[in-house]
mmCIF file of C-alpha atoms in Angstrom:
data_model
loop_
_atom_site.group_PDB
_atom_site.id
_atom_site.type_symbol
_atom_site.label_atom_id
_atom_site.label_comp_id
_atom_site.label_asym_id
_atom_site.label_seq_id
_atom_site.Cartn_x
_atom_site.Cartn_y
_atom_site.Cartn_z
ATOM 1 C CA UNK A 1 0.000 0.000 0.000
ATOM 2 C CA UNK A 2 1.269 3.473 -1.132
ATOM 3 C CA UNK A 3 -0.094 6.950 -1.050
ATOM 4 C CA UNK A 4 1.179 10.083 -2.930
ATOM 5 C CA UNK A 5 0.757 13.794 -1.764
ATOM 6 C CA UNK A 6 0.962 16.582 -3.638
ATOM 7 C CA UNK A 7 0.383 20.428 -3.539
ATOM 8 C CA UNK A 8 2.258 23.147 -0.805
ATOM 9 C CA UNK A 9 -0.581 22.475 2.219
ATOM 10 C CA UNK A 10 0.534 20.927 5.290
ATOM 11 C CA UNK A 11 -0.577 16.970 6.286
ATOM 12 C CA UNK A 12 -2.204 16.499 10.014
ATOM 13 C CA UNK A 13 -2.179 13.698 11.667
ATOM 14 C CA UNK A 14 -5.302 12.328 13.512
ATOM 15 C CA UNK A 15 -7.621 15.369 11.711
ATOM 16 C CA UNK A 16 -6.079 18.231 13.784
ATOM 17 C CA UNK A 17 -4.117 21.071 12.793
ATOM 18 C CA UNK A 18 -1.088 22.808 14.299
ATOM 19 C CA UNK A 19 -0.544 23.635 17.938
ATOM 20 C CA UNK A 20 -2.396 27.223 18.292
ATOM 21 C CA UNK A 21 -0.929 28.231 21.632
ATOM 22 C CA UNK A 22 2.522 29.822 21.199
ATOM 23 C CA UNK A 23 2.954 28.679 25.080
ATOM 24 C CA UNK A 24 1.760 25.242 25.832
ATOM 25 C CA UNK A 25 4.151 24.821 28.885
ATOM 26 C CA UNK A 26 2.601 28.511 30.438
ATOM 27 C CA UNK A 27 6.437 29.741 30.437
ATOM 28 C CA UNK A 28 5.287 33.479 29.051
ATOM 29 C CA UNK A 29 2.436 36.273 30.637
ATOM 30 C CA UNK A 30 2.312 39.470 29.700
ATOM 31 C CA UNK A 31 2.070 41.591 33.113
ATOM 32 C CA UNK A 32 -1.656 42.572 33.765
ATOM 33 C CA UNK A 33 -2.476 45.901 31.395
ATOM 34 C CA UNK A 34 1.146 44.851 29.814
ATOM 35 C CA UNK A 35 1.778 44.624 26.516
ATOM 36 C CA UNK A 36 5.304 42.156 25.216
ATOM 37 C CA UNK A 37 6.035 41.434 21.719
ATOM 38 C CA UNK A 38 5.510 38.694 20.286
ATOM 39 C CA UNK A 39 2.127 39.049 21.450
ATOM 40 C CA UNK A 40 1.134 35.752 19.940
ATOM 41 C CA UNK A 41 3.144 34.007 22.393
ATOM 42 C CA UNK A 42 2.657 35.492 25.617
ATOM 43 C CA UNK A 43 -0.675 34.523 27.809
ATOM 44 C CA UNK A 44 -2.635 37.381 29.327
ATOM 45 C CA UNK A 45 -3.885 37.507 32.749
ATOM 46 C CA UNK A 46 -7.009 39.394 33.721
ATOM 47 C CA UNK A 47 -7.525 40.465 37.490
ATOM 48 C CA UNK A 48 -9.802 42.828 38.532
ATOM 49 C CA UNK A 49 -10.402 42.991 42.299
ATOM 50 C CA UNK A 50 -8.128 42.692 45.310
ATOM 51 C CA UNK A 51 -8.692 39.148 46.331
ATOM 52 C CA UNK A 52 -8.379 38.016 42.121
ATOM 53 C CA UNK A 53 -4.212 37.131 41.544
ATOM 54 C CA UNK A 54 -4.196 34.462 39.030
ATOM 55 C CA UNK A 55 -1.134 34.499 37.231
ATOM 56 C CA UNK A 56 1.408 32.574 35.534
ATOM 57 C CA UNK A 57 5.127 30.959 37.115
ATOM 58 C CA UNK A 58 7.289 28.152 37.147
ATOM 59 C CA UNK A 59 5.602 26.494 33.843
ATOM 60 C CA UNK A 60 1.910 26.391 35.986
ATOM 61 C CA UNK A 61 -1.203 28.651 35.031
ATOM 62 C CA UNK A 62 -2.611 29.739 39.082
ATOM 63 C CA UNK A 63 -6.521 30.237 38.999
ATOM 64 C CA UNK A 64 -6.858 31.796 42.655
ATOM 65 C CA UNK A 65 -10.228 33.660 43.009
ATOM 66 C CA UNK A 66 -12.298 34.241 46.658
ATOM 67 C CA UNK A 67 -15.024 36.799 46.637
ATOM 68 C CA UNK A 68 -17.018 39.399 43.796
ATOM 69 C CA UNK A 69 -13.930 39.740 41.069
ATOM 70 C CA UNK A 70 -12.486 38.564 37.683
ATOM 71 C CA UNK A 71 -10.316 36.497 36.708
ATOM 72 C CA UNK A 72 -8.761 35.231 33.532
ATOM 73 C CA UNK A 73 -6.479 33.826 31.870
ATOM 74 C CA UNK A 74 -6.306 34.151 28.154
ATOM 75 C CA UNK A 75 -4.699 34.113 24.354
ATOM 76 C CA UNK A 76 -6.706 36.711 21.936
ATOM 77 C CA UNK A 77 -7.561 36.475 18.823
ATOM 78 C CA UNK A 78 -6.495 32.835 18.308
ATOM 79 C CA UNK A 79 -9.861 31.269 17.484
ATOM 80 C CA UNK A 80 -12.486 31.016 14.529
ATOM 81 C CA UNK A 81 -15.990 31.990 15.341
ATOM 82 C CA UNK A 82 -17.752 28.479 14.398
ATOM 83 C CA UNK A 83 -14.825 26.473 14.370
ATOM 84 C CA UNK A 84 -14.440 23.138 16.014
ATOM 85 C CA UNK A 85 -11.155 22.914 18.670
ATOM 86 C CA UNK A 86 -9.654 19.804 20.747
ATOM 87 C CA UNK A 87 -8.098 21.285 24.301
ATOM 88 C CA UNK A 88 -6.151 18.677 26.287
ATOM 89 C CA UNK A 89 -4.868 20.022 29.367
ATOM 90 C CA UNK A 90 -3.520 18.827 32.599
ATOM 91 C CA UNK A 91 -4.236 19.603 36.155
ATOM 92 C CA UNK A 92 -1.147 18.395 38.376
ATOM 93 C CA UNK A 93 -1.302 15.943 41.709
ATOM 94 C CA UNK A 94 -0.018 19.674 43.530
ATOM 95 C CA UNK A 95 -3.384 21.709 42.540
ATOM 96 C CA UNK A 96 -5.457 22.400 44.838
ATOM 97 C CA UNK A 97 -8.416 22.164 42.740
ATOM 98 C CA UNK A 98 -11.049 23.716 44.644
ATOM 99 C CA UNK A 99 -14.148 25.650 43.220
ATOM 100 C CA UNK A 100 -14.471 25.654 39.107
ATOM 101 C CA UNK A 101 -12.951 26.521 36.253
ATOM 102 C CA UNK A 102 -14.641 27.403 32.650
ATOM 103 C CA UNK A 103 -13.793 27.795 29.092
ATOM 104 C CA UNK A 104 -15.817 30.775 27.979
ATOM 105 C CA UNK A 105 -18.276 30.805 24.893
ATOM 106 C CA UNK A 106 -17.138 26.985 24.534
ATOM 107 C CA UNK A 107 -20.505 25.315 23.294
ATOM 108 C CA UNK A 108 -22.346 25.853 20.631
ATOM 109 C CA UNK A 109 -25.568 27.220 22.590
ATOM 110 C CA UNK A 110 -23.088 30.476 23.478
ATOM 111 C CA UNK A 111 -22.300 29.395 26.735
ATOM 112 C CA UNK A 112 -19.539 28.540 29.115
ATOM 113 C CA UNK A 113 -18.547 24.835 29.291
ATOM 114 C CA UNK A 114 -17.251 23.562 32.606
ATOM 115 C CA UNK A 115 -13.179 22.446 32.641
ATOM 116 C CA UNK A 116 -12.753 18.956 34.982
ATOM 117 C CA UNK A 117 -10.154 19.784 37.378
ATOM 118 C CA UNK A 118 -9.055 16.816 38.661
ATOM 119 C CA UNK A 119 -5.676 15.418 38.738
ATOM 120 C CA UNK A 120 -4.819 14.380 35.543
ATOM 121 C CA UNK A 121 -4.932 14.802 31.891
ATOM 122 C CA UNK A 122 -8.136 16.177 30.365
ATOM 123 C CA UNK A 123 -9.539 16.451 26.525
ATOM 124 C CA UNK A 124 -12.962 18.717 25.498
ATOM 125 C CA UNK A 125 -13.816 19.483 21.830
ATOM 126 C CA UNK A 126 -15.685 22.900 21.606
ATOM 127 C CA UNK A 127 -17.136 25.167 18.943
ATOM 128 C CA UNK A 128 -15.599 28.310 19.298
ATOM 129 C CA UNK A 129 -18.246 31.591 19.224
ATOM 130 C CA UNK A 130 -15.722 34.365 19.649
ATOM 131 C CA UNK A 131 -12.210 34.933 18.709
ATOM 132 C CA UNK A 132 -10.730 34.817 22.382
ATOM 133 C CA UNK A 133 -9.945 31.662 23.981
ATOM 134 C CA UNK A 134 -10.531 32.659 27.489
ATOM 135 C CA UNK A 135 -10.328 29.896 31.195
ATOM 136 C CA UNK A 136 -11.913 31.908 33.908
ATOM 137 C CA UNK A 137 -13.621 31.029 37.323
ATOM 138 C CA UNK A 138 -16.953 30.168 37.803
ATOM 139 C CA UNK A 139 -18.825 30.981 41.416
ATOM 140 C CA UNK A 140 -17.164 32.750 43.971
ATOM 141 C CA UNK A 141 -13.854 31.047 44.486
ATOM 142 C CA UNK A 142 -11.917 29.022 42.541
ATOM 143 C CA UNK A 143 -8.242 28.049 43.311
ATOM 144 C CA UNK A 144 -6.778 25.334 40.591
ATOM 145 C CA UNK A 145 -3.291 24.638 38.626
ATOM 146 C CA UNK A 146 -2.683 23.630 34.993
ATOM 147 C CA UNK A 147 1.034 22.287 34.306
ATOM 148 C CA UNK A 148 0.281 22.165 30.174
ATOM 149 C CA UNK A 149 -2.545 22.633 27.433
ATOM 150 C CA UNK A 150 -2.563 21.949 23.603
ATOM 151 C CA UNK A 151 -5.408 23.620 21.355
ATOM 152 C CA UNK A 152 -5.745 22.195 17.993
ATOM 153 C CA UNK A 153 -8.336 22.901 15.167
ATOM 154 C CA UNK A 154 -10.520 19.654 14.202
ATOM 155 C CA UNK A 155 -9.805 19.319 10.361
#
Protein backbone atom coordinates (compact mmCIF):
# COMPACT_ATOMS: atom_id res chain seq x y z
CA UNK A 1 0.00 0.00 0.00
CA UNK A 2 1.27 3.47 -1.13
CA UNK A 3 -0.09 6.95 -1.05
CA UNK A 4 1.18 10.08 -2.93
CA UNK A 5 0.76 13.79 -1.76
CA UNK A 6 0.96 16.58 -3.64
CA UNK A 7 0.38 20.43 -3.54
CA UNK A 8 2.26 23.15 -0.81
CA UNK A 9 -0.58 22.47 2.22
CA UNK A 10 0.53 20.93 5.29
CA UNK A 11 -0.58 16.97 6.29
CA UNK A 12 -2.20 16.50 10.01
CA UNK A 13 -2.18 13.70 11.67
CA UNK A 14 -5.30 12.33 13.51
CA UNK A 15 -7.62 15.37 11.71
CA UNK A 16 -6.08 18.23 13.78
CA UNK A 17 -4.12 21.07 12.79
CA UNK A 18 -1.09 22.81 14.30
CA UNK A 19 -0.54 23.63 17.94
CA UNK A 20 -2.40 27.22 18.29
CA UNK A 21 -0.93 28.23 21.63
CA UNK A 22 2.52 29.82 21.20
CA UNK A 23 2.95 28.68 25.08
CA UNK A 24 1.76 25.24 25.83
CA UNK A 25 4.15 24.82 28.89
CA UNK A 26 2.60 28.51 30.44
CA UNK A 27 6.44 29.74 30.44
CA UNK A 28 5.29 33.48 29.05
CA UNK A 29 2.44 36.27 30.64
CA UNK A 30 2.31 39.47 29.70
CA UNK A 31 2.07 41.59 33.11
CA UNK A 32 -1.66 42.57 33.77
CA UNK A 33 -2.48 45.90 31.40
CA UNK A 34 1.15 44.85 29.81
CA UNK A 35 1.78 44.62 26.52
CA UNK A 36 5.30 42.16 25.22
CA UNK A 37 6.04 41.43 21.72
CA UNK A 38 5.51 38.69 20.29
CA UNK A 39 2.13 39.05 21.45
CA UNK A 40 1.13 35.75 19.94
CA UNK A 41 3.14 34.01 22.39
CA UNK A 42 2.66 35.49 25.62
CA UNK A 43 -0.68 34.52 27.81
CA UNK A 44 -2.64 37.38 29.33
CA UNK A 45 -3.88 37.51 32.75
CA UNK A 46 -7.01 39.39 33.72
CA UNK A 47 -7.52 40.47 37.49
CA UNK A 48 -9.80 42.83 38.53
CA UNK A 49 -10.40 42.99 42.30
CA UNK A 50 -8.13 42.69 45.31
CA UNK A 51 -8.69 39.15 46.33
CA UNK A 52 -8.38 38.02 42.12
CA UNK A 53 -4.21 37.13 41.54
CA UNK A 54 -4.20 34.46 39.03
CA UNK A 55 -1.13 34.50 37.23
CA UNK A 56 1.41 32.57 35.53
CA UNK A 57 5.13 30.96 37.11
CA UNK A 58 7.29 28.15 37.15
CA UNK A 59 5.60 26.49 33.84
CA UNK A 60 1.91 26.39 35.99
CA UNK A 61 -1.20 28.65 35.03
CA UNK A 62 -2.61 29.74 39.08
CA UNK A 63 -6.52 30.24 39.00
CA UNK A 64 -6.86 31.80 42.65
CA UNK A 65 -10.23 33.66 43.01
CA UNK A 66 -12.30 34.24 46.66
CA UNK A 67 -15.02 36.80 46.64
CA UNK A 68 -17.02 39.40 43.80
CA UNK A 69 -13.93 39.74 41.07
CA UNK A 70 -12.49 38.56 37.68
CA UNK A 71 -10.32 36.50 36.71
CA UNK A 72 -8.76 35.23 33.53
CA UNK A 73 -6.48 33.83 31.87
CA UNK A 74 -6.31 34.15 28.15
CA UNK A 75 -4.70 34.11 24.35
CA UNK A 76 -6.71 36.71 21.94
CA UNK A 77 -7.56 36.48 18.82
CA UNK A 78 -6.49 32.83 18.31
CA UNK A 79 -9.86 31.27 17.48
CA UNK A 80 -12.49 31.02 14.53
CA UNK A 81 -15.99 31.99 15.34
CA UNK A 82 -17.75 28.48 14.40
CA UNK A 83 -14.82 26.47 14.37
CA UNK A 84 -14.44 23.14 16.01
CA UNK A 85 -11.16 22.91 18.67
CA UNK A 86 -9.65 19.80 20.75
CA UNK A 87 -8.10 21.29 24.30
CA UNK A 88 -6.15 18.68 26.29
CA UNK A 89 -4.87 20.02 29.37
CA UNK A 90 -3.52 18.83 32.60
CA UNK A 91 -4.24 19.60 36.15
CA UNK A 92 -1.15 18.39 38.38
CA UNK A 93 -1.30 15.94 41.71
CA UNK A 94 -0.02 19.67 43.53
CA UNK A 95 -3.38 21.71 42.54
CA UNK A 96 -5.46 22.40 44.84
CA UNK A 97 -8.42 22.16 42.74
CA UNK A 98 -11.05 23.72 44.64
CA UNK A 99 -14.15 25.65 43.22
CA UNK A 100 -14.47 25.65 39.11
CA UNK A 101 -12.95 26.52 36.25
CA UNK A 102 -14.64 27.40 32.65
CA UNK A 103 -13.79 27.80 29.09
CA UNK A 104 -15.82 30.78 27.98
CA UNK A 105 -18.28 30.81 24.89
CA UNK A 106 -17.14 26.99 24.53
CA UNK A 107 -20.51 25.31 23.29
CA UNK A 108 -22.35 25.85 20.63
CA UNK A 109 -25.57 27.22 22.59
CA UNK A 110 -23.09 30.48 23.48
CA UNK A 111 -22.30 29.39 26.73
CA UNK A 112 -19.54 28.54 29.12
CA UNK A 113 -18.55 24.83 29.29
CA UNK A 114 -17.25 23.56 32.61
CA UNK A 115 -13.18 22.45 32.64
CA UNK A 116 -12.75 18.96 34.98
CA UNK A 117 -10.15 19.78 37.38
CA UNK A 118 -9.06 16.82 38.66
CA UNK A 119 -5.68 15.42 38.74
CA UNK A 120 -4.82 14.38 35.54
CA UNK A 121 -4.93 14.80 31.89
CA UNK A 122 -8.14 16.18 30.37
CA UNK A 123 -9.54 16.45 26.53
CA UNK A 124 -12.96 18.72 25.50
CA UNK A 125 -13.82 19.48 21.83
CA UNK A 126 -15.68 22.90 21.61
CA UNK A 127 -17.14 25.17 18.94
CA UNK A 128 -15.60 28.31 19.30
CA UNK A 129 -18.25 31.59 19.22
CA UNK A 130 -15.72 34.37 19.65
CA UNK A 131 -12.21 34.93 18.71
CA UNK A 132 -10.73 34.82 22.38
CA UNK A 133 -9.95 31.66 23.98
CA UNK A 134 -10.53 32.66 27.49
CA UNK A 135 -10.33 29.90 31.20
CA UNK A 136 -11.91 31.91 33.91
CA UNK A 137 -13.62 31.03 37.32
CA UNK A 138 -16.95 30.17 37.80
CA UNK A 139 -18.83 30.98 41.42
CA UNK A 140 -17.16 32.75 43.97
CA UNK A 141 -13.85 31.05 44.49
CA UNK A 142 -11.92 29.02 42.54
CA UNK A 143 -8.24 28.05 43.31
CA UNK A 144 -6.78 25.33 40.59
CA UNK A 145 -3.29 24.64 38.63
CA UNK A 146 -2.68 23.63 34.99
CA UNK A 147 1.03 22.29 34.31
CA UNK A 148 0.28 22.17 30.17
CA UNK A 149 -2.55 22.63 27.43
CA UNK A 150 -2.56 21.95 23.60
CA UNK A 151 -5.41 23.62 21.35
CA UNK A 152 -5.75 22.19 17.99
CA UNK A 153 -8.34 22.90 15.17
CA UNK A 154 -10.52 19.65 14.20
CA UNK A 155 -9.81 19.32 10.36
Amino acid sequence: CSATFTGTANLYLNGLGPELLGDPGFDLANPVGGTLNPASAYWQIENSGLTANSRIENGLAKFFINGATTTAIKKPGILNDGDRYLLTYTIPSNSPSTGALVLQDASENDTDVFLDITTGTHKLEFVSLGADFVMKRSGSSVNVFMSSISLKKVL
